[in-house]
Coordinates of C-alpha atoms and ligand atoms in Angstrom, one line a residue:
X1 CA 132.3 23.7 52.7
X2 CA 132.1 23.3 56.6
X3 CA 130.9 26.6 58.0
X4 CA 133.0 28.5 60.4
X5 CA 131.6 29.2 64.0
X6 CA 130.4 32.6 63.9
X7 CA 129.4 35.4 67.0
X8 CA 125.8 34.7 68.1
X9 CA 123.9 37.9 68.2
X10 CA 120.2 38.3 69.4
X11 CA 118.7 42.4 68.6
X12 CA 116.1 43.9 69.8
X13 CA 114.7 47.2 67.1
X14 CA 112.5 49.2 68.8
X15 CA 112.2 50.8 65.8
X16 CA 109.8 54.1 67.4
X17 CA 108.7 52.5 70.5
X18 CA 107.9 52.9 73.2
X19 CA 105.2 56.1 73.0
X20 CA 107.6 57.8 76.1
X21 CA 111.3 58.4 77.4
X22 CA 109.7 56.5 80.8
X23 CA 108.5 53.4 79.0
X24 CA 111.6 53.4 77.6
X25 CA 113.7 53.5 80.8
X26 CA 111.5 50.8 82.5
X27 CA 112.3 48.6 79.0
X28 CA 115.9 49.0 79.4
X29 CA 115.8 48.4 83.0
X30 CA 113.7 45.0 83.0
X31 CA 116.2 43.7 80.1
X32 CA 118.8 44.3 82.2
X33 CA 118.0 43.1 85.2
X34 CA 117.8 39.6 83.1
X35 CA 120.6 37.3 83.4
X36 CA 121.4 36.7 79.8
X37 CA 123.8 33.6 79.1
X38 CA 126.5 36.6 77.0
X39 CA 129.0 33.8 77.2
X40 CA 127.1 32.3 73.9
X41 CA 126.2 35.5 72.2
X42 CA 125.8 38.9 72.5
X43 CA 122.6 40.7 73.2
X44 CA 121.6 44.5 71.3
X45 CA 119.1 46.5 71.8
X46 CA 118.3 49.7 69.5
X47 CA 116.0 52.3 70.4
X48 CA 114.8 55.8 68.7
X49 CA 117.2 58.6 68.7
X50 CA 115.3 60.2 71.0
X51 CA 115.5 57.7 74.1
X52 CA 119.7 57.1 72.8
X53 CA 121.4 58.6 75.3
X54 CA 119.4 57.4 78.5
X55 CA 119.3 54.0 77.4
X56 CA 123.3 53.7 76.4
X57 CA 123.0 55.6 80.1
X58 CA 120.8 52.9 81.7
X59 CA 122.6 50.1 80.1
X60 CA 126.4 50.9 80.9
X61 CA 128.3 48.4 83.2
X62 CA 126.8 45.7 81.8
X63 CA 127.1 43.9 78.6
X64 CA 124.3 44.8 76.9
X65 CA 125.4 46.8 73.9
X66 CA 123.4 49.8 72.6
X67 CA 122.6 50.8 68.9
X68 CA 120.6 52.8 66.6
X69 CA 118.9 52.6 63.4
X70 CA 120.3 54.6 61.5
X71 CA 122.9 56.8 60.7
X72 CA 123.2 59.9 58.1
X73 CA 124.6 59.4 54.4
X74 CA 126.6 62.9 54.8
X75 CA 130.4 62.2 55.6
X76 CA 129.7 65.7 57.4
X77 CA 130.0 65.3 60.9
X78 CA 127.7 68.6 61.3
X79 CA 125.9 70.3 59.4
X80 CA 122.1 71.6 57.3
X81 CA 121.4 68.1 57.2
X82 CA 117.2 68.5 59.0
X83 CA 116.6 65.3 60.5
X84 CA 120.0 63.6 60.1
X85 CA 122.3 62.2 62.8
X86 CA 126.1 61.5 61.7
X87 CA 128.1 58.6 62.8
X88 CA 130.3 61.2 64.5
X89 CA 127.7 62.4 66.5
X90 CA 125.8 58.8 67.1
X91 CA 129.7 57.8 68.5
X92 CA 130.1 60.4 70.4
X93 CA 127.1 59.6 72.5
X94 CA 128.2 56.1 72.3
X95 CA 126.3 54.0 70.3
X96 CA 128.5 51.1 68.8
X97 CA 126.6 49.6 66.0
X98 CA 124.2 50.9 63.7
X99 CA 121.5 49.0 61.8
X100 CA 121.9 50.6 57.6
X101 CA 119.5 49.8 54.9
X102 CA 116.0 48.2 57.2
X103 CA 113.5 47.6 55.1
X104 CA 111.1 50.6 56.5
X105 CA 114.5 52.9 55.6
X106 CA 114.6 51.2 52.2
X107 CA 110.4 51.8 51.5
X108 CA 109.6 54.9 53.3
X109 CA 112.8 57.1 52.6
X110 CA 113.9 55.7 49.4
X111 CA 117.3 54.8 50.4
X112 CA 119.4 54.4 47.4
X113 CA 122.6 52.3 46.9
X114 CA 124.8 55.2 46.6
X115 CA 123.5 56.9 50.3
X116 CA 123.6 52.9 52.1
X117 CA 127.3 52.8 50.9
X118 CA 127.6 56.6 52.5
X119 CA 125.9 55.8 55.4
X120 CA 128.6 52.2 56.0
X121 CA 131.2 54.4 55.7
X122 CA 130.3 56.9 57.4
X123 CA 129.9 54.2 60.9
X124 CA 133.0 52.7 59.9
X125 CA 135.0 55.5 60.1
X126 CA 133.6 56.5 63.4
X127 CA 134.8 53.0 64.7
X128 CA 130.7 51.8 64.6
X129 CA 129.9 48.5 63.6
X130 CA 127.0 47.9 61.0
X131 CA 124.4 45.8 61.1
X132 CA 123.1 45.7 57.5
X133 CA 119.5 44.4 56.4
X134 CA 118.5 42.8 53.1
X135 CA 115.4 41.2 52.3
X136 CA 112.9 40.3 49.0
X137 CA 109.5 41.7 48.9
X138 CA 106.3 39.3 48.8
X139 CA 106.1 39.5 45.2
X140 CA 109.9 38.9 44.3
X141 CA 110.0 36.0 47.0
X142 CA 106.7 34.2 45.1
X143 CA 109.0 35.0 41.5
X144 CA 112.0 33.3 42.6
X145 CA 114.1 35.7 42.6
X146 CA 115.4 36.1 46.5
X147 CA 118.7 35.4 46.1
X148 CA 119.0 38.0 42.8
X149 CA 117.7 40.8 44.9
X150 CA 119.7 39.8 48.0
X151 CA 123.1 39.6 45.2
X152 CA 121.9 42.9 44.3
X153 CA 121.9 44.3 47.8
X154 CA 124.9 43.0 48.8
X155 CA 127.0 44.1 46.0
X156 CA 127.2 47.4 47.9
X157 CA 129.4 45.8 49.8
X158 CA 132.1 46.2 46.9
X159 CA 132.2 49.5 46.9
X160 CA 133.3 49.9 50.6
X161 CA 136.3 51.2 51.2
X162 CA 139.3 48.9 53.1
X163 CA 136.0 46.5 54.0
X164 CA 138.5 44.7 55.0
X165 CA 139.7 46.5 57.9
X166 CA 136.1 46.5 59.4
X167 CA 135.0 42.8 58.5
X168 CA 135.0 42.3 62.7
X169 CA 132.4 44.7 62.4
X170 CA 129.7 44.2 59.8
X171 CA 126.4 41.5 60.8
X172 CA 124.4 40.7 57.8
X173 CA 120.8 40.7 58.9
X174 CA 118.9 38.4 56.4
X175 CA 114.7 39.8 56.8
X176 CA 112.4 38.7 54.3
X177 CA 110.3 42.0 54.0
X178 CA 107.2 39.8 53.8
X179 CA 108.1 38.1 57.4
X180 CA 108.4 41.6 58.8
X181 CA 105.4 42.5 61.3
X182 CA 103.8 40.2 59.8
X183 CA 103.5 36.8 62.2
X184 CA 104.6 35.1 58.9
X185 CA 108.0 33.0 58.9
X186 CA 109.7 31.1 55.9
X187 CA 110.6 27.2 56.6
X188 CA 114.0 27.3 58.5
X189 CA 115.2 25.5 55.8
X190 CA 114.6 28.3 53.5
X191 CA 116.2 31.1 55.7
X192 CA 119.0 27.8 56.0
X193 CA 119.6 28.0 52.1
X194 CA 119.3 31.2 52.0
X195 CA 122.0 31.8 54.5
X196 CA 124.5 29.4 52.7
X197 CA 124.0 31.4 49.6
X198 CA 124.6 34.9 51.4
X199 CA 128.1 33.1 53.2
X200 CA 129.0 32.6 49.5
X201 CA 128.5 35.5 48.0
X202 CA 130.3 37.1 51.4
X203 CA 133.3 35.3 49.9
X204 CA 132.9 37.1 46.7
X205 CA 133.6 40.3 48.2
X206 CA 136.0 39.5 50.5
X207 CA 137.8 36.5 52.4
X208 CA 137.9 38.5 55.8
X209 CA 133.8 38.1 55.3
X210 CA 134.0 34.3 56.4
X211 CA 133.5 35.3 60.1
X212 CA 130.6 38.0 59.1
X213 CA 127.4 36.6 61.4
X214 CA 124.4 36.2 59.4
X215 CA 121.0 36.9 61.2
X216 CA 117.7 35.9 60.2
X217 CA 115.0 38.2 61.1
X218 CA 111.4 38.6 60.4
X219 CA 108.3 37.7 62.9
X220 CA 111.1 36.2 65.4
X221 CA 109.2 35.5 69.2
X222 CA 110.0 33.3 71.9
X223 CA 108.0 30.1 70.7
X224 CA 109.7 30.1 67.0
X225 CA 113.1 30.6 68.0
X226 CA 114.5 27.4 69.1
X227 CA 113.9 26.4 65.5
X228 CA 115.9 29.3 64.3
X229 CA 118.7 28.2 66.6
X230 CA 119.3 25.1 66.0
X231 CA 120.5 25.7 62.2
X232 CA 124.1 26.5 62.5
X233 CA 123.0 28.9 59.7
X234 CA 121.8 30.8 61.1
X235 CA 124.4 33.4 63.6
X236 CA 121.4 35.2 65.4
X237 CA 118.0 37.1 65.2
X238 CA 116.7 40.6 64.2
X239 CA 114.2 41.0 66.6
X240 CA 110.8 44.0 66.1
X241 CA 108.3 43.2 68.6
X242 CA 108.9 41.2 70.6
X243 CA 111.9 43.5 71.6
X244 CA 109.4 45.0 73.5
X245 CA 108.2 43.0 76.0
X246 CA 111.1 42.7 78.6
X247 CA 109.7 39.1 79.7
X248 CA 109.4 37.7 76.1
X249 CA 112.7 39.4 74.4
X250 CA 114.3 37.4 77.7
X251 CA 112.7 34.0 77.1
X252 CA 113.8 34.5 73.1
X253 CA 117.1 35.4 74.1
X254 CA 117.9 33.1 76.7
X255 CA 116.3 30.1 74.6
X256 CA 118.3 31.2 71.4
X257 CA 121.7 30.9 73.3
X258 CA 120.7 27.3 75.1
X259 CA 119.9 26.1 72.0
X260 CA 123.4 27.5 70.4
X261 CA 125.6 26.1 73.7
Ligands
PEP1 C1 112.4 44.1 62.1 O1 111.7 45.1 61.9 O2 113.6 44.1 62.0 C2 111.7 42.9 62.6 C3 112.3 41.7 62.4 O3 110.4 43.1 63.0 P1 109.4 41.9 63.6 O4 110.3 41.0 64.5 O5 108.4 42.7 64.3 O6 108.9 41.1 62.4

């Protein structure tokens, strides 16, 4: 089946970087002072809760678009929820996507099925898009059995309410766990086949999922990408660190959407 022409997307997760709301400013206000080619694709960047607000402040009128990691599982828009942030309250402020289910989310807080489908809700309702991560461990890659555990994670989907009314705004982030942090990278082939599978399944859910980007993320820098880019696979890249370095999250950018023109 020919693929459609999908949204090209390049994200930066700070995940919790940088160490101070000042680092964090002067971030923001290299990346944007880069002319990035947002005719071919859009460009993200997420940083902590904590640094939210002035970033979506440093980054308004122009088109860099501003998320965050996470939202809460609680439908709740306030509430004793220690630690949370709703989708209400992430909207408010004016975040527009969210990422939901990240591998560290997944490992160090145990995120179940039943609180990623909450949490999707939840940032639909508030009008948020979703950004949602799946990925096999080391050990379940070197068994075979990626695409069983990326089925697995995706069947979530299926339990989304009207999914279909949102479809505009969901981005499948494919991130091999083992690629995260890591400076390791599967073959581009692999993430390729991997990718056709997940368009697929995307159909199994749902026929308003065939414009759904799919991302590729995991040890993505500025020398690696071109290769990334030039599979019409693959939609965009889920980008750790080198989201940090204004110069080098440029060249990655600005070298994925050449290679997409
Ligand atoms: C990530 O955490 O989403 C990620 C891709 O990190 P890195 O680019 O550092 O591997």
């Amino acid at each position: 089946m020919t693929r459609v022409t999908k949204d090209n997307w390049v994200i930066g997760n700070w995940k919790s970087n940088p160490s101070s709301l000042t680092q964090a400013k002067n971030l923001a206000s290299e990346i944007k002072a880069v002319d990035f080619d947002t005719n071919h694709g859009q460009v993200m960047v997420m940083p902590t809760n904590l640094h939210l607000t002035s970033i979506i402040d440093a980054m308004k009128d122009t088109a860099i678009l501003v998320g965050c990691q996470d939202v809460s599982f609680t439908s709740d828009s306030v509430g004793a929820y220690t630690g949370d942030c709703s989708a209400e309250q992430m909207q408010a402020i004016g975040a527009k996507w969210t990422l939901v289910g990240h591998s560290e989310r997944r490992t160090y807080h145990q995120e179940s099925d039943k609180q990623l489908i909450a949490k999707i809700e939840n940032a639909f309702k508030n009008n948020m898009g979703v950004v949602l991560c799946i990925g096999e461990t080391l050990t379940e890659y070197e068994k075979g059995q990626t695409l069983n555990v990326l089925h697995k994670q995706l069947a979530i989907l299926k339990e989304i309410n009207k999914l279909k009314n949102h479809a505009k705004k969901l981005i499948i982030a494919y991130e091999p766990v083992w690629a995260i942090g890591t400076g390791k990278v599967p073959q581009v082939t692999e993430v390729e086949k991997v990718h056709q599978n997940i368009d697929d399944y995307l159909l199994t859910v749902h026929d308003s999922l065939i414009q759904t980007p799919i991302l590729y993320g995991g040890s993505v820098n500025a020398d690696n990408v071109e290769a990334f880019a030039q599979s019409n696979c693959i939609d965009g890249v889920l980008v750790g660190g080198a989201s940090l370095v204004a110069d080098k999250f440029a060249s990655l950018a600005k070298t994925f959407f050449a290679t997409k023109k």
